[in-house]
Amino acid sequence: MMTTIEVLRNVFQRNDDAACENRALLDRHGIVCFNLLGGAGSGKTSILEELLRAMKDTLRVAVLEGDLATTRDSERIARLDVPVIQLLTDGGCHLNATLVQQALARLSLESLDLIIIENVGNPICPANFNLGEHDRISVLSVAEGDDKPSKYPLLFKNAALILLTKCDLLPHTNFKVASAIQDIRRINSHTPVVLTSARTHSGIDELEQWIVGYVRRKVSGPRTPTVDQRRHHRATSTEPMISTMP
């Protein structure tokens, strides 16, 4: 009689181990790290450019740029005189913690306060992978449609901050801000939503204040549990947050 032996493995284990190491390294250096998530064309890079300009005299920042095949976004960031490392996935739909780990080894961590990881433009896969970040900032463009929070709930469920981008286009779209926020609230009841526009600089000051405040609290106060302990970000930050509404 033949006996069948089942072997089950957690497909996230290798990634989670690297993420745990990344988080420990960041904590040792007193660095805060955000994972910036959103679909392709949602305006992540444009918002990041405006944010970096606003924070240049306040925080020492480096950027890790995720992309499938090009260095175009990292070239944009480099023009702002910000340390940036391009992470190419060669067609992969998300960054992983091992790739981030390789990038961290190439940065002068002792000279940084903040690292922002701009993930690959994809509203689905990146939300499943812990990179060792402290928290996530999720982005939704008004050009994408107000139904996206319901269609891609994991993107918004565990975000510490949610940005509605390209709000200067609102008069030219059918995007209903109230409807989108209502759907977000069903998924994530407490995270603030900030309306932004890279073109008009709307919401950038609020975004900067939130990030600077977060970094200062993290450096001076007790650390929150690691994302590994929270298992794929099922818990979120409960620190005071801003909310900008129309």
PDB file of N, CA and C in Angstrom, residues 140-190:
ATOM      1  N   LEU A 140      -4.792  56.328  -5.950  1.00  0.00           N
ATOM      2  CA  LEU A 140      -5.870  56.114  -6.910  1.00  0.00           C
ATOM      3  C   LEU A 140      -6.065  57.393  -7.703  1.00  0.00           C
ATOM      4  N   SER A 141      -5.937  57.296  -9.009  1.00  0.00           N
ATOM      5  CA  SER A 141      -6.156  58.446  -9.878  1.00  0.00           C
ATOM      6  C   SER A 141      -7.643  58.597 -10.197  1.00  0.00           C
ATOM      7  N   VAL A 142      -8.096  59.844 -10.275  1.00  0.00           N
ATOM      8  CA  VAL A 142      -9.496  60.066 -10.633  1.00  0.00           C
ATOM      9  C   VAL A 142      -9.773  59.639 -12.073  1.00  0.00           C
ATOM     10  N   ALA A 143      -8.717  59.486 -12.869  1.00  0.00           N
ATOM     11  CA  ALA A 143      -8.891  59.006 -14.243  1.00  0.00           C
ATOM     12  C   ALA A 143      -9.128  57.503 -14.305  1.00  0.00           C
ATOM     13  N   GLU A 144      -8.909  56.795 -13.187  1.00  0.00           N
ATOM     14  CA  GLU A 144      -9.070  55.344 -13.165  1.00  0.00           C
ATOM     15  C   GLU A 144     -10.502  54.900 -12.906  1.00  0.00           C
ATOM     16  N   GLY A 145     -11.298  55.750 -12.287  1.00  0.00           N
ATOM     17  CA  GLY A 145     -12.673  55.372 -11.972  1.00  0.00           C
ATOM     18  C   GLY A 145     -12.883  55.190 -10.485  1.00  0.00           C
ATOM     19  N   ASP A 146     -14.068  55.595 -10.006  1.00  0.00           N
ATOM     20  CA  ASP A 146     -14.335  55.549  -8.565  1.00  0.00           C
ATOM     21  C   ASP A 146     -14.729  54.162  -8.068  1.00  0.00           C
ATOM     22  N   ASP A 147     -14.785  53.166  -8.971  1.00  0.00           N
ATOM     23  CA  ASP A 147     -15.124  51.811  -8.560  1.00  0.00           C
ATOM     24  C   ASP A 147     -13.909  50.983  -8.143  1.00  0.00           C
ATOM     25  N   LYS A 148     -12.720  51.533  -8.276  1.00  0.00           N
ATOM     26  CA  LYS A 148     -11.500  50.752  -8.038  1.00  0.00           C
ATOM     27  C   LYS A 148     -11.327  50.283  -6.586  1.00  0.00           C
ATOM     28  N   PRO A 149     -11.730  51.064  -5.576  1.00  0.00           N
ATOM     29  CA  PRO A 149     -11.598  50.531  -4.207  1.00  0.00           C
ATOM     30  C   PRO A 149     -12.360  49.222  -4.007  1.00  0.00           C
ATOM     31  N   SER A 150     -13.518  49.088  -4.627  1.00  0.00           N
ATOM     32  CA  SER A 150     -14.284  47.851  -4.512  1.00  0.00           C
ATOM     33  C   SER A 150     -13.671  46.724  -5.333  1.00  0.00           C
ATOM     34  N   LYS A 151     -13.065  47.071  -6.465  1.00  0.00           N
ATOM     35  CA  LYS A 151     -12.486  46.050  -7.341  1.00  0.00           C
ATOM     36  C   LYS A 151     -11.144  45.547  -6.843  1.00  0.00           C
ATOM     37  N   TYR A 152     -10.372  46.436  -6.193  1.00  0.00           N
ATOM     38  CA  TYR A 152      -9.034  46.085  -5.712  1.00  0.00           C
ATOM     39  C   TYR A 152      -8.914  46.406  -4.218  1.00  0.00           C
ATOM     40  N   PRO A 153      -9.688  45.754  -3.371  1.00  0.00           N
ATOM     41  CA  PRO A 153      -9.733  46.158  -1.953  1.00  0.00           C
ATOM     42  C   PRO A 153      -8.412  46.025  -1.209  1.00  0.00           C
ATOM     43  N   LEU A 154      -7.569  45.042  -1.557  1.00  0.00           N
ATOM     44  CA  LEU A 154      -6.327  44.849  -0.816  1.00  0.00           C
ATOM     45  C   LEU A 154      -5.387  46.042  -0.968  1.00  0.00           C
ATOM     46  N   LEU A 155      -5.482  46.745  -2.092  1.00  0.00           N
ATOM     47  CA  LEU A 155      -4.648  47.922  -2.305  1.00  0.00           C
ATOM     48  C   LEU A 155      -4.929  48.991  -1.257  1.00  0.00           C
ATOM     49  N   PHE A 156      -6.177  49.059  -0.798  1.00  0.00           N
ATOM     50  CA  PHE A 156      -6.587  50.118   0.122  1.00  0.00           C
ATOM     51  C   PHE A 156      -6.763  49.629   1.566  1.00  0.00           C
ATOM     52  N   LYS A 157      -6.952  48.338   1.742  1.00  0.00           N
ATOM     53  CA  LYS A 157      -7.302  47.801   3.057  1.00  0.00           C
ATOM     54  C   LYS A 157      -6.261  48.107   4.112  1.00  0.00           C
ATOM     55  N   ASN A 158      -5.001  47.995   3.771  1.00  0.00           N
ATOM     56  CA  ASN A 158      -3.948  48.123   4.779  1.00  0.00           C
ATOM     57  C   ASN A 158      -3.068  49.348   4.592  1.00  0.00           C
ATOM     58  N   ALA A 159      -3.549  50.321   3.845  1.00  0.00           N
ATOM     59  CA  ALA A 159      -2.789  51.553   3.633  1.00  0.00           C
ATOM     60  C   ALA A 159      -2.857  52.439   4.867  1.00  0.00           C
ATOM     61  N   ALA A 160      -1.749  53.116   5.162  1.00  0.00           N
ATOM     62  CA  ALA A 160      -1.724  54.100   6.245  1.00  0.00           C
ATOM     63  C   ALA A 160      -2.206  55.457   5.754  1.00  0.00           C
ATOM     64  N   LEU A 161      -2.150  55.661   4.440  1.00  0.00           N
ATOM     65  CA  LEU A 161      -2.600  56.898   3.820  1.00  0.00           C
ATOM     66  C   LEU A 161      -3.048  56.574   2.399  1.00  0.00           C
ATOM     67  N   ILE A 162      -4.124  57.208   1.955  1.00  0.00           N
ATOM     68  CA  ILE A 162      -4.639  56.992   0.605  1.00  0.00           C
ATOM     69  C   ILE A 162      -4.687  58.336  -0.116  1.00  0.00           C
ATOM     70  N   LEU A 163      -4.099  58.373  -1.310  1.00  0.00           N
ATOM     71  CA  LEU A 163      -4.067  59.598  -2.102  1.00  0.00           C
ATOM     72  C   LEU A 163      -4.976  59.456  -3.309  1.00  0.00           C
ATOM     73  N   LEU A 164      -5.863  60.415  -3.496  1.00  0.00           N
ATOM     74  CA  LEU A 164      -6.584  60.553  -4.759  1.00  0.00           C
ATOM     75  C   LEU A 164      -5.795  61.549  -5.593  1.00  0.00           C
ATOM     76  N   THR A 165      -5.306  61.118  -6.745  1.00  0.00           N
ATOM     77  CA  THR A 165      -4.428  61.954  -7.557  1.00  0.00           C
ATOM     78  C   THR A 165      -5.126  62.472  -8.807  1.00  0.00           C
ATOM     79  N   LYS A 166      -4.458  63.450  -9.447  1.00  0.00           N
ATOM     80  CA  LYS A 166      -4.955  64.085 -10.671  1.00  0.00           C
ATOM     81  C   LYS A 166      -6.323  64.742 -10.455  1.00  0.00           C
ATOM     82  N   CYS A 167      -6.513  65.311  -9.262  1.00  0.00           N
ATOM     83  CA  CYS A 167      -7.814  65.896  -8.936  1.00  0.00           C
ATOM     84  C   CYS A 167      -8.131  67.147  -9.751  1.00  0.00           C
ATOM     85  N   ASP A 168      -7.115  67.702 -10.420  1.00  0.00           N
ATOM     86  CA  ASP A 168      -7.390  68.807 -11.330  1.00  0.00           C
ATOM     87  C   ASP A 168      -8.235  68.362 -12.515  1.00  0.00           C
ATOM     88  N   LEU A 169      -8.301  67.052 -12.751  1.00  0.00           N
ATOM     89  CA  LEU A 169      -9.086  66.501 -13.864  1.00  0.00           C
ATOM     90  C   LEU A 169     -10.533  66.198 -13.484  1.00  0.00           C
ATOM     91  N   LEU A 170     -10.889  66.385 -12.228  1.00  0.00           N
ATOM     92  CA  LEU A 170     -12.235  66.029 -11.781  1.00  0.00           C
ATOM     93  C   LEU A 170     -13.351  66.624 -12.642  1.00  0.00           C
ATOM     94  N   PRO A 171     -13.247  67.894 -13.064  1.00  0.00           N
ATOM     95  CA  PRO A 171     -14.332  68.441 -13.891  1.00  0.00           C
ATOM     96  C   PRO A 171     -14.479  67.739 -15.243  1.00  0.00           C
ATOM     97  N   HIS A 172     -13.480  66.982 -15.629  1.00  0.00           N
ATOM     98  CA  HIS A 172     -13.488  66.344 -16.942  1.00  0.00           C
ATOM     99  C   HIS A 172     -13.707  64.831 -16.866  1.00  0.00           C
ATOM    100  N   THR A 173     -14.053  64.331 -15.692  1.00  0.00           N
ATOM    101  CA  THR A 173     -14.282  62.898 -15.510  1.00  0.00           C
ATOM    102  C   THR A 173     -15.646  62.662 -14.864  1.00  0.00           C
ATOM    103  N   ASN A 174     -16.026  61.391 -14.801  1.00  0.00           N
ATOM    104  CA  ASN A 174     -17.248  61.005 -14.089  1.00  0.00           C
ATOM    105  C   ASN A 174     -16.941  60.498 -12.680  1.00  0.00           C
ATOM    106  N   PHE A 175     -15.717  60.720 -12.243  1.00  0.00           N
ATOM    107  CA  PHE A 175     -15.271  60.230 -10.943  1.00  0.00           C
ATOM    108  C   PHE A 175     -16.056  60.920  -9.830  1.00  0.00           C
ATOM    109  N   LYS A 176     -16.666  60.127  -8.955  1.00  0.00           N
ATOM    110  CA  LYS A 176     -17.429  60.660  -7.828  1.00  0.00           C
ATOM    111  C   LYS A 176     -16.606  60.463  -6.558  1.00  0.00           C
ATOM    112  N   VAL A 177     -16.059  61.542  -6.026  1.00  0.00           N
ATOM    113  CA  VAL A 177     -15.188  61.475  -4.859  1.00  0.00           C
ATOM    114  C   VAL A 177     -15.914  60.862  -3.669  1.00  0.00           C
ATOM    115  N   ALA A 178     -17.142  61.289  -3.425  1.00  0.00           N
ATOM    116  CA  ALA A 178     -17.891  60.777  -2.272  1.00  0.00           C
ATOM    117  C   ALA A 178     -18.115  59.275  -2.382  1.00  0.00           C
ATOM    118  N   SER A 179     -18.408  58.809  -3.588  1.00  0.00           N
ATOM    119  CA  SER A 179     -18.633  57.380  -3.798  1.00  0.00           C
ATOM    120  C   SER A 179     -17.356  56.585  -3.561  1.00  0.00           C
ATOM    121  N   ALA A 180     -16.224  57.097  -4.076  1.00  0.00           N
ATOM    122  CA  ALA A 180     -14.947  56.406  -3.887  1.00  0.00           C
ATOM    123  C   ALA A 180     -14.591  56.332  -2.405  1.00  0.00           C
ATOM    124  N   ILE A 181     -14.758  57.429  -1.689  1.00  0.00           N
ATOM    125  CA  ILE A 181     -14.420  57.448  -0.270  1.00  0.00           C
ATOM    126  C   ILE A 181     -15.360  56.543   0.527  1.00  0.00           C
ATOM    127  N   GLN A 182     -16.624  56.504   0.134  1.00  0.00           N
ATOM    128  CA  GLN A 182     -17.560  55.609   0.801  1.00  0.00           C
ATOM    129  C   GLN A 182     -17.118  54.149   0.656  1.00  0.00           C
ATOM    130  N   ASP A 183     -16.676  53.778  -0.540  1.00  0.00           N
ATOM    131  CA  ASP A 183     -16.185  52.420  -0.760  1.00  0.00           C
ATOM    132  C   ASP A 183     -14.897  52.168   0.021  1.00  0.00           C
ATOM    133  N   ILE A 184     -14.009  53.169   0.054  1.00  0.00           N
ATOM    134  CA  ILE A 184     -12.781  53.039   0.830  1.00  0.00           C
ATOM    135  C   ILE A 184     -13.105  52.810   2.299  1.00  0.00           C
ATOM    136  N   ARG A 185     -14.085  53.530   2.821  1.00  0.00           N
ATOM    137  CA  ARG A 185     -14.447  53.419   4.230  1.00  0.00           C
ATOM    138  C   ARG A 185     -15.015  52.041   4.573  1.00  0.00           C
ATOM    139  N   ARG A 186     -15.627  51.379   3.622  1.00  0.00           N
ATOM    140  CA  ARG A 186     -16.110  50.020   3.871  1.00  0.00           C
ATOM    141  C   ARG A 186     -14.947  49.045   4.009  1.00  0.00           C
ATOM    142  N   ILE A 187     -13.834  49.381   3.361  1.00  0.00           N
ATOM    143  CA  ILE A 187     -12.648  48.521   3.381  1.00  0.00           C
ATOM    144  C   ILE A 187     -11.706  48.907   4.506  1.00  0.00           C
ATOM    145  N   ASN A 188     -11.587  50.205   4.719  1.00  0.00           N
ATOM    146  CA  ASN A 188     -10.609  50.764   5.648  1.00  0.00           C
ATOM    147  C   ASN A 188     -11.275  51.958   6.327  1.00  0.00           C
ATOM    148  N   SER A 189     -11.680  51.767   7.557  1.00  0.00           N
ATOM    149  CA  SER A 189     -12.581  52.734   8.190  1.00  0.00           C
ATOM    150  C   SER A 189     -11.894  53.976   8.745  1.00  0.00           C
ATOM    151  N   HIS A 190     -10.574  53.952   8.881  1.00  0.00           N
ATOM    152  CA  HIS A 190      -9.935  55.051   9.598  1.00  0.00           C
ATOM    153  C   HIS A 190      -8.820  55.763   8.842  1.00  0.00           C
TER     154      HIS A 190
END
